[in-house]
Short mmCIF file of C-alpha atoms (C1' of nucleotides) in Angstrom, two decimals:
data_model
loop_
_atom_site.label_atom_id
_atom_site.label_comp_id
_atom_site.label_asym_id
_atom_site.label_seq_id
_atom_site.Cartn_x
_atom_site.Cartn_y
_atom_site.Cartn_z
CA MET Y 278 91.58 -32.58 46.82
CA SER Y 279 91.61 -33.15 43.10
CA ASP Y 280 91.34 -36.71 43.75
CA VAL Y 281 87.87 -38.18 42.63
CA GLY Y 282 87.60 -40.07 46.20
CA PRO Y 283 89.03 -42.72 48.26
CA TYR Y 284 87.56 -45.76 45.98
CA THR Y 285 89.97 -44.55 43.36
CA HIS Y 286 92.99 -46.33 45.20
CA ARG Y 287 95.49 -46.14 42.43
CA MET Y 288 96.64 -44.58 39.21
CA ALA Y 289 94.60 -44.53 36.09
CA LEU Y 290 95.59 -47.34 33.68
CA ARG Y 291 96.63 -46.12 30.28
CA PHE Y 292 94.00 -48.54 29.07
CA ASP Y 293 90.59 -49.52 29.87
CA PRO Y 294 90.94 -52.87 31.90
CA ILE Y 295 87.35 -54.02 30.39
CA ALA Y 296 88.35 -53.54 26.89
CA GLU Y 297 91.46 -55.47 27.66
CA ALA Y 298 89.57 -58.20 29.23
CA ARG Y 299 87.16 -58.27 26.23
CA ARG Y 300 90.18 -58.55 23.90
CA GLN Y 301 91.57 -61.48 25.65
CA TRP Y 302 88.33 -63.29 25.92
CA ASP Y 303 87.83 -62.91 22.29
CA SER Y 304 91.42 -63.99 21.38
CA HIS Y 305 90.72 -67.18 23.55
CA GLY Y 306 87.45 -67.55 21.71
CA TRP Y 307 85.40 -67.93 24.96
CA GLY Y 308 82.02 -66.64 23.80
CA ALA Y 309 79.38 -64.36 25.14
CA THR Y 310 81.85 -61.57 25.10
CA ASP Y 311 79.15 -58.86 25.30
CA ALA Y 312 77.46 -60.33 28.33
CA MET Y 313 80.86 -60.68 30.16
CA ALA Y 314 81.60 -57.19 29.37
CA ALA Y 315 78.31 -55.79 30.53
CA VAL Y 316 78.33 -57.62 33.68
CA THR Y 317 81.80 -56.49 34.52
CA SER Y 318 80.81 -53.05 33.67
CA ILE Y 319 77.87 -53.02 35.75
CA SER Y 320 79.92 -54.46 38.60
CA ARG Y 321 82.57 -51.74 38.66
CA ALA Y 322 80.13 -48.98 37.97
CA HIS Y 323 78.12 -50.10 41.26
CA GLN Y 324 81.44 -50.07 42.91
CA ILE Y 325 82.03 -46.54 41.71
CA VAL Y 326 78.96 -45.14 42.29
CA ILE Y 327 78.31 -46.48 45.82
CA GLY Y 328 81.78 -45.47 46.91
CA ARG Y 329 81.22 -41.78 45.84
CA ILE Y 330 77.69 -41.74 47.54
CA ASN Y 331 78.92 -43.20 50.70
CA ASP Y 332 81.71 -40.70 50.64
CA LEU Y 333 79.07 -37.87 50.29
CA LEU Y 334 77.09 -39.64 53.08
CA ARG Y 335 79.91 -40.06 55.70
CA PRO Y 336 79.46 -36.51 57.28
CA PHE Y 337 76.01 -37.60 58.27
CA ASP Y 338 77.24 -40.93 59.48
CA LEU Y 339 74.92 -42.59 56.80
CA THR Y 340 75.54 -45.18 54.15
CA PHE Y 341 73.45 -45.52 51.01
CA SER Y 342 71.40 -48.64 52.06
CA ARG Y 343 70.60 -46.76 55.40
CA TYR Y 344 69.86 -43.54 53.59
CA GLU Y 345 67.45 -45.53 51.37
CA ALA Y 346 65.70 -46.95 54.10
CA LEU Y 347 65.24 -43.58 55.68
CA VAL Y 348 63.90 -42.00 52.50
CA LEU Y 349 61.44 -44.91 52.09
CA LEU Y 350 59.97 -44.23 55.68
CA SER Y 351 59.90 -40.35 55.07
CA PHE Y 352 57.84 -40.94 51.82
CA SER Y 353 55.28 -43.21 53.49
CA ARG Y 354 52.04 -41.74 54.82
CA THR Y 355 52.66 -42.25 58.54
CA GLY Y 356 56.46 -42.50 58.50
CA ALA Y 357 56.23 -45.93 59.60
CA LEU Y 358 56.19 -49.32 57.62
CA PRO Y 359 56.49 -53.05 58.39
CA LEU Y 360 60.14 -54.41 57.71
CA GLY Y 361 58.73 -56.88 55.23
CA LYS Y 362 57.36 -54.24 53.15
CA MET Y 363 60.41 -52.17 53.34
CA GLY Y 364 62.28 -55.21 51.97
CA GLU Y 365 60.08 -55.50 48.82
CA ARG Y 366 60.36 -51.77 48.10
CA LEU Y 367 64.25 -51.71 48.61
CA MET Y 368 64.60 -55.01 46.82
CA VAL Y 369 66.73 -56.27 49.65
CA HIS Y 370 66.63 -59.68 51.75
CA PRO Y 371 64.63 -59.41 54.88
CA THR Y 372 67.74 -60.16 56.90
CA SER Y 373 69.30 -56.94 55.37
CA VAL Y 374 66.28 -55.07 56.50
CA THR Y 375 66.83 -56.16 59.97
CA ASN Y 376 70.39 -55.40 59.95
CA THR Y 377 69.81 -51.71 58.52
CA ILE Y 378 67.13 -51.10 60.99
CA ASP Y 379 69.12 -52.17 63.96
CA ARG Y 380 71.76 -49.95 63.22
CA LEU Y 381 69.29 -46.97 62.32
CA GLU Y 382 67.60 -47.52 65.64
CA ARG Y 383 70.97 -47.65 67.56
CA ASP Y 384 71.65 -44.04 65.95
CA GLY Y 385 68.09 -42.94 67.07
CA LEU Y 386 66.93 -42.08 63.47
CA VAL Y 387 64.23 -45.02 63.53
CA ALA Y 388 62.19 -46.68 66.25
CA ARG Y 389 60.88 -50.12 66.29
CA ALA Y 390 57.16 -50.55 67.33
CA PRO Y 391 54.63 -53.49 67.52
CA HIS Y 392 52.24 -53.60 64.60
CA PRO Y 393 48.85 -52.78 65.70
CA VAL Y 394 47.09 -55.74 64.27
CA ASP Y 395 49.49 -58.41 63.19
CA ARG Y 396 51.87 -59.30 66.32
CA ARG Y 397 54.28 -61.07 63.93
CA ALA Y 398 55.10 -57.78 62.13
CA VAL Y 399 57.42 -54.89 63.45
CA LEU Y 400 56.82 -51.23 62.38
CA ALA Y 401 59.87 -49.19 61.67
CA THR Y 402 58.94 -45.42 62.42
CA ILE Y 403 61.26 -42.65 61.55
CA THR Y 404 62.07 -40.30 64.37
CA ASP Y 405 62.17 -36.31 63.89
CA GLU Y 406 65.92 -36.76 63.99
CA GLY Y 407 65.78 -39.06 61.31
CA ARG Y 408 63.72 -36.73 59.34
CA ALA Y 409 66.04 -34.13 59.85
CA VAL Y 410 69.15 -36.14 58.80
CA THR Y 411 67.46 -37.29 55.65
CA LYS Y 412 66.77 -33.63 54.73
CA LEU Y 413 70.41 -32.62 55.03
CA ALA Y 414 71.82 -35.90 53.44
CA THR Y 415 69.34 -35.41 50.45
CA ASP Y 416 70.60 -31.87 50.08
CA ALA Y 417 74.16 -33.08 49.85
CA LEU Y 418 73.28 -35.99 47.23
CA VAL Y 419 71.21 -33.67 45.28
CA GLU Y 420 73.96 -31.06 45.30
CA ALA Y 421 76.34 -33.70 43.95
CA GLU Y 422 73.91 -35.29 41.62
CA PHE Y 423 74.61 -38.42 43.19
CA GLY Y 424 77.96 -38.63 42.17
CA VAL Y 425 77.03 -39.04 38.59
CA GLY Y 426 76.89 -35.41 37.45
CA GLU Y 427 79.40 -35.91 34.57
CA LEU Y 428 76.80 -38.04 32.53
CA ARG Y 429 74.30 -36.34 30.71
CA THR Y 430 70.72 -36.66 31.22
CA GLU Y 431 70.09 -38.61 28.10
CA THR Y 432 72.80 -41.15 29.20
CA LEU Y 433 71.21 -41.49 32.69
CA ARG Y 434 67.93 -42.35 31.09
CA ASP Y 435 69.23 -44.77 28.56
CA LEU Y 436 71.04 -46.38 31.40
CA GLU Y 437 67.90 -46.71 33.57
CA ALA Y 438 65.97 -48.02 30.51
CA SER Y 439 68.34 -50.96 29.72
CA LEU Y 440 68.56 -51.73 33.29
CA ARG Y 441 64.99 -51.71 33.79
CA LYS Y 442 64.53 -54.44 31.11
CA LEU Y 443 67.19 -56.39 33.27
CA ARG Y 444 65.15 -55.99 36.42
CA ARG Y 445 61.84 -56.67 34.93
CA ASP Y 446 63.12 -59.93 33.32
CA ALA Y 447 64.70 -60.68 36.72
CA GLY Y 448 61.07 -60.64 38.13
CA ASP Y 449 61.32 -57.40 40.01
CA PHE Y 450 57.98 -56.09 39.11
CA GLU Y 451 55.14 -56.50 36.43
CA MET Z 264 62.91 -74.68 39.34
CA SER Z 265 60.74 -71.99 37.43
CA ASP Z 266 62.16 -69.55 39.84
CA VAL Z 267 64.91 -67.32 38.43
CA GLY Z 268 66.98 -67.71 41.45
CA PRO Z 269 67.51 -67.22 45.27
CA TYR Z 270 68.05 -63.73 44.91
CA THR Z 271 64.61 -63.15 44.05
CA HIS Z 272 63.28 -63.81 47.41
CA ARG Z 273 59.80 -62.58 47.13
CA MET Z 274 56.59 -62.04 44.76
CA ALA Z 275 57.10 -59.69 42.01
CA LEU Z 276 55.49 -56.20 42.77
CA ARG Z 277 52.77 -55.06 40.43
CA PHE Z 278 54.81 -51.79 39.75
CA ASP Z 279 58.40 -50.76 39.39
CA PRO Z 280 59.71 -49.83 42.80
CA ILE Z 281 62.03 -47.44 41.10
CA ALA Z 282 59.52 -45.72 38.84
CA GLU Z 283 57.50 -45.21 42.05
CA ALA Z 284 60.66 -43.91 43.98
CA ARG Z 285 60.95 -41.51 40.94
CA ARG Z 286 57.41 -40.23 41.24
CA GLN Z 287 57.57 -39.82 45.00
CA TRP Z 288 61.00 -37.82 44.57
CA ASP Z 289 59.54 -35.52 42.07
CA SER Z 290 56.48 -34.95 43.96
CA HIS Z 291 58.49 -33.89 46.90
CA GLY Z 292 60.53 -31.46 44.44
CA TRP Z 293 63.75 -33.02 45.44
CA GLY Z 294 65.91 -32.48 42.14
CA ALA Z 295 68.55 -34.60 40.54
CA THR Z 296 65.88 -37.47 39.79
CA ASP Z 297 67.45 -39.03 36.79
CA ALA Z 298 70.77 -39.39 38.86
CA MET Z 299 68.87 -40.86 41.76
CA ALA Z 300 67.04 -43.35 39.49
CA ALA Z 301 70.23 -44.27 37.51
CA VAL Z 302 72.10 -44.99 40.78
CA THR Z 303 69.51 -46.97 42.12
CA SER Z 304 69.17 -48.99 38.92
CA ILE Z 305 72.67 -49.78 38.77
CA SER Z 306 72.71 -50.84 42.41
CA ARG Z 307 69.71 -53.35 41.91
CA ALA Z 308 71.22 -54.63 38.60
CA HIS Z 309 74.26 -55.18 40.25
CA GLN Z 310 72.71 -57.27 42.99
CA ILE Z 311 70.84 -59.29 40.36
CA VAL Z 312 73.64 -60.02 38.10
CA ILE Z 313 76.17 -60.96 40.67
CA GLY Z 314 73.40 -63.19 42.37
CA ARG Z 315 72.85 -65.13 39.20
CA ILE Z 316 76.46 -65.53 38.60
CA ASN Z 317 77.21 -66.75 41.95
CA ASP Z 318 74.40 -69.24 41.52
CA LEU Z 319 75.88 -70.53 38.55
CA LEU Z 320 79.55 -70.67 40.10
CA ARG Z 321 78.38 -72.24 43.30
CA PRO Z 322 78.77 -75.92 41.87
CA PHE Z 323 82.38 -75.03 41.14
CA ASP Z 324 82.76 -73.78 44.89
CA LEU Z 325 83.62 -70.36 43.37
CA THR Z 326 82.43 -66.66 43.70
CA PHE Z 327 82.51 -64.05 40.69
CA SER Z 328 85.43 -62.05 42.38
CA ARG Z 329 87.44 -65.42 42.80
CA TYR Z 330 86.49 -66.36 39.29
CA GLU Z 331 87.53 -63.14 37.97
CA ALA Z 332 91.05 -63.39 39.73
CA LEU Z 333 91.40 -66.86 38.09
CA VAL Z 334 90.64 -65.55 34.83
CA LEU Z 335 92.98 -62.86 35.03
CA LEU Z 336 95.92 -65.23 35.79
CA SER Z 337 94.67 -67.71 33.07
CA PHE Z 338 95.20 -64.97 30.67
CA SER Z 339 98.74 -63.76 31.80
CA ARG Z 340 101.66 -65.05 29.92
CA THR Z 341 103.21 -67.13 32.72
CA GLY Z 342 100.17 -67.80 34.79
CA ALA Z 343 101.57 -65.47 37.59
CA LEU Z 344 101.02 -61.95 38.61
CA PRO Z 345 102.08 -59.58 41.45
CA LEU Z 346 98.93 -59.04 43.81
CA GLY Z 347 99.22 -55.42 43.15
CA LYS Z 348 98.91 -55.66 39.38
CA MET Z 349 95.81 -57.98 40.04
CA GLY Z 350 94.20 -55.05 42.03
CA GLU Z 351 94.85 -52.68 39.28
CA ARG Z 352 93.39 -54.92 36.64
CA LEU Z 353 90.41 -56.16 38.85
CA MET Z 354 89.83 -52.64 39.90
CA VAL Z 355 89.80 -53.57 43.58
CA HIS Z 356 91.42 -52.63 46.78
CA PRO Z 357 94.66 -54.13 47.71
CA THR Z 358 93.18 -55.92 50.78
CA SER Z 359 90.44 -57.36 48.51
CA VAL Z 360 93.06 -59.12 46.62
CA THR Z 361 94.78 -60.60 49.70
CA ASN Z 362 91.66 -61.75 50.85
CA THR Z 363 90.66 -63.51 47.32
CA ILE Z 364 94.04 -65.10 47.00
CA ASP Z 365 93.98 -66.29 50.54
CA ARG Z 366 90.82 -68.24 49.70
CA LEU Z 367 91.93 -69.39 46.25
CA GLU Z 368 95.12 -70.72 47.81
CA ARG Z 369 93.35 -72.44 50.63
CA ASP Z 370 91.46 -74.14 47.83
CA GLY Z 371 94.66 -75.14 45.99
CA LEU Z 372 93.60 -73.01 42.77
CA VAL Z 373 96.46 -70.51 43.34
CA ALA Z 374 99.69 -70.57 45.21
CA ARG Z 375 101.67 -67.82 46.40
CA ALA Z 376 105.36 -67.38 45.40
CA PRO Z 377 107.85 -64.79 46.09
CA HIS Z 378 108.68 -62.07 43.48
CA PRO Z 379 111.95 -63.32 41.74
CA VAL Z 380 113.42 -59.48 41.92
CA ASP Z 381 111.30 -57.53 44.26
CA ARG Z 382 111.15 -59.10 47.74
CA ARG Z 383 108.19 -56.75 48.65
CA ALA Z 384 105.99 -58.32 45.99
CA VAL Z 385 103.92 -61.64 45.96
CA LEU Z 386 103.20 -63.52 43.06
CA ALA Z 387 100.08 -65.32 42.67
CA THR Z 388 100.32 -68.30 40.43
CA ILE Z 389 97.40 -70.35 38.79
CA THR Z 390 97.81 -74.21 39.55
CA ASP Z 391 96.46 -76.78 37.18
CA GLU Z 392 93.49 -77.29 39.19
CA GLY Z 393 92.89 -73.86 38.97
CA ARG Z 394 93.28 -73.77 35.30
CA ALA Z 395 90.71 -76.79 34.97
CA VAL Z 396 88.08 -75.18 37.23
CA THR Z 397 88.25 -71.98 35.29
CA LYS Z 398 87.48 -73.72 32.12
CA LEU Z 399 84.71 -75.55 33.62
CA ALA Z 400 83.22 -72.40 35.31
CA THR Z 401 83.71 -70.49 32.21
CA ASP Z 402 81.73 -73.11 30.04
CA ALA Z 403 78.81 -72.72 32.67
CA LEU Z 404 78.96 -68.91 32.58
CA VAL Z 405 79.07 -68.61 28.67
CA GLU Z 406 76.40 -71.23 28.24
CA ALA Z 407 74.17 -69.03 30.77
CA GLU Z 408 75.20 -66.03 28.90
CA PHE Z 409 76.31 -64.77 32.16
CA GLY Z 410 72.60 -64.47 33.54
CA VAL Z 411 71.74 -61.71 31.03
CA GLY Z 412 70.91 -63.73 28.14
CA GLU Z 413 67.49 -62.08 27.86
CA LEU Z 414 68.84 -58.71 26.92
CA ARG Z 415 69.94 -58.21 23.22
CA THR Z 416 73.25 -57.64 22.19
CA GLU Z 417 72.56 -54.15 21.22
CA THR Z 418 71.25 -53.28 24.78
CA LEU Z 419 74.28 -55.03 26.44
CA ARG Z 420 76.53 -52.82 24.15
CA ASP Z 421 74.51 -49.82 25.03
CA LEU Z 422 74.92 -50.48 28.68
CA GLU Z 423 78.69 -51.04 28.31
CA ALA Z 424 78.98 -47.79 26.45
CA SER Z 425 77.18 -45.84 29.14
CA LEU Z 426 79.20 -47.16 31.85
CA ARG Z 427 82.44 -46.80 29.96
CA LYS Z 428 81.82 -42.92 30.30
CA LEU Z 429 81.14 -43.26 33.97
CA ARG Z 430 84.36 -45.33 34.44
CA ARG Z 431 86.41 -42.90 32.47
CA ASP Z 432 85.00 -40.15 34.54
CA ALA Z 433 85.93 -41.86 37.74
CA GLY Z 434 89.58 -42.07 36.57
CA ASP Z 435 89.71 -45.97 35.76
CA PHE Z 436 91.86 -45.37 32.81
CA GLU Z 437 92.79 -42.93 30.08
"C1'" DC G 224 37.81 -76.33 66.56
"C1'" DG G 225 42.23 -77.97 65.61
"C1'" DA G 226 46.30 -79.26 62.67
"C1'" DC G 227 49.27 -77.38 59.38
"C1'" DA G 228 50.78 -74.43 55.96
"C1'" DA G 229 52.19 -69.64 55.30
"C1'" DT G 230 53.93 -65.35 56.84
"C1'" DA G 231 57.29 -61.89 59.75
"C1'" DC G 232 61.10 -61.41 61.93
"C1'" DT G 233 65.69 -62.49 63.96
"C1'" DA G 234 70.11 -65.07 64.94
"C1'" DG G 235 74.25 -66.94 62.87
"C1'" DG G 236 77.62 -67.74 59.46
"C1'" DA G 237 79.86 -66.92 54.94
"C1'" DC G 238 81.67 -63.50 51.61
"C1'" DT G 239 82.86 -59.21 49.55
"C1'" DT G 240 84.48 -54.58 50.09
"C1'" DC G 241 86.52 -50.93 52.17
"C1'" DC G 242 89.51 -48.11 55.32
"C1'" DA G 243 93.32 -47.48 58.79
"C1'" DA G 244 97.55 -49.00 60.54
"C1'" DC G 245 101.54 -51.83 60.35
"C1'" DT G 246 105.94 -54.12 58.34
"C1'" DA G 247 109.27 -54.99 54.99
"C1'" DT G 248 111.51 -53.56 50.92
"C1'" DC G 249 113.02 -50.53 47.18
"C1'" DG G 250 114.63 -46.22 45.34
"C1'" DG G 251 116.22 -41.74 45.02
"C1'" DC G 252 119.18 -38.07 46.48
"C1'" DC G 253 122.50 -35.61 49.50
"C1'" DG N 212 126.69 -45.10 52.07
"C1'" DG N 213 122.78 -43.84 54.62
"C1'" DC N 214 118.42 -41.55 55.40
"C1'" DC N 215 113.53 -41.10 54.12
"C1'" DG N 216 109.61 -41.33 51.39
"C1'" DA N 217 107.29 -44.42 48.35
"C1'" DT N 218 105.52 -48.98 47.16
"C1'" DA N 219 103.81 -53.89 48.25
"C1'" DG N 220 101.40 -56.82 51.21
"C1'" DT N 221 98.95 -58.23 55.36
"C1'" DT N 222 96.02 -57.58 59.58
"C1'" DG N 223 92.08 -56.08 62.01
"C1'" DG N 224 87.85 -54.29 61.85
"C1'" DA N 225 83.23 -52.12 60.04
"C1'" DA N 226 79.35 -52.56 56.81
"C1'" DG N 227 76.74 -54.56 53.30
"C1'" DT N 228 74.75 -58.84 51.06
"C1'" DC N 229 72.97 -63.26 51.05
"C1'" DC N 230 71.57 -68.05 52.99
"C1'" DT N 231 69.88 -71.24 56.41
"C1'" DA N 232 67.45 -72.24 60.21
"C1'" DG N 233 64.31 -71.08 64.13
"C1'" DT N 234 60.59 -68.82 66.69
"C1'" DA N 235 56.14 -66.67 66.77
"C1'" DT N 236 51.91 -65.66 64.89
"C1'" DT N 237 48.32 -65.74 61.61
"C1'" DG N 238 45.27 -67.96 58.47
"C1'" DT N 239 43.07 -71.64 56.03
"C1'" DC N 240 40.39 -75.78 55.81
"C1'" DG N 241 38.71 -80.41 56.88
#
DNA sequence: CGACAATACTAGGACTTCCAACTATCGGCC
DNA sequence: GGCCGATAGTTGGAAGTCCTAGTATTGTCG
């Protein structure tokens, strides 16, 4: 088990493929090289990080998106939220929330309930089992520092700051 | 069309949902908060950036992953590469390459050819049409700075540097 | 009050990514 | 030379994301 995980499905290259892409890109005179490299890096980083986290969550039969939904519910005052509000907070499309809640409900970690006032809305309510699994999964993730333990706190914060700008420009908040 | 794009499917919140998650996380005493925030940020940033790029590529009937494959082929000396090598360079699973090439082949942008020496291997070869579309798509992406034009060059480079560490630690290269 | 727009959710389809398993071929080693 | 592990690619299936479209309910406004 010296391997970093299943998402690393081949030998390490002797060069950085993104640095190589940057070189080629420049030599073709294609422009916006920094943007290209940043975007490609984000893409690959996402793939790595999600892969690691899903590996950590597999023992609990969870994925990161389902885990995020559980955490959001466990943080809410009553353990219940309308699906629409969940979509806003999790920053995903409404249909993704439906999908996620379908699976969590099937697994007994969440239950759907009618909204007391608005009959269009549906409340997702976390179950006791849902809370228990969330606790265990959180312990595992924190223990493994979400798979990014090699990075220093400073690097993590730099990352978050740069990406916050991106998110704000995209209209996520403010 | 003052909207930033389809992937922004709701009003902006008045607060940053990741800052809010960070606050809640801390108040529950859960640990590894910086890691949690960084990972969540990467995830959301990926979603935003890919969404923008795919919007830009839609007129060419391309997606980012297919575009990346085309660029890789167009950069290669002969315009052809074994699928396995493409997977290494693009850092994706072999089955993803098969899937991508299937679609590009269906669209006439790439053709499969037998490897001259190794009969196990398959060469993906970019067609003239593939090269033409790649050129047009590249112009569009560069013009739009890959959807991250609001970020300064310095920020883009910081991002790339932080993520390079992550990628190296994950065994992508070196 | 009644028409019409807006909101909340769900259904169906496209796309990507991964994993597990299977086939075909290559290569090393006795 | 022949066996057997490694390598290359494909197939089938599970998940996630998004988009478009459709139903039900709410709310606004003449």
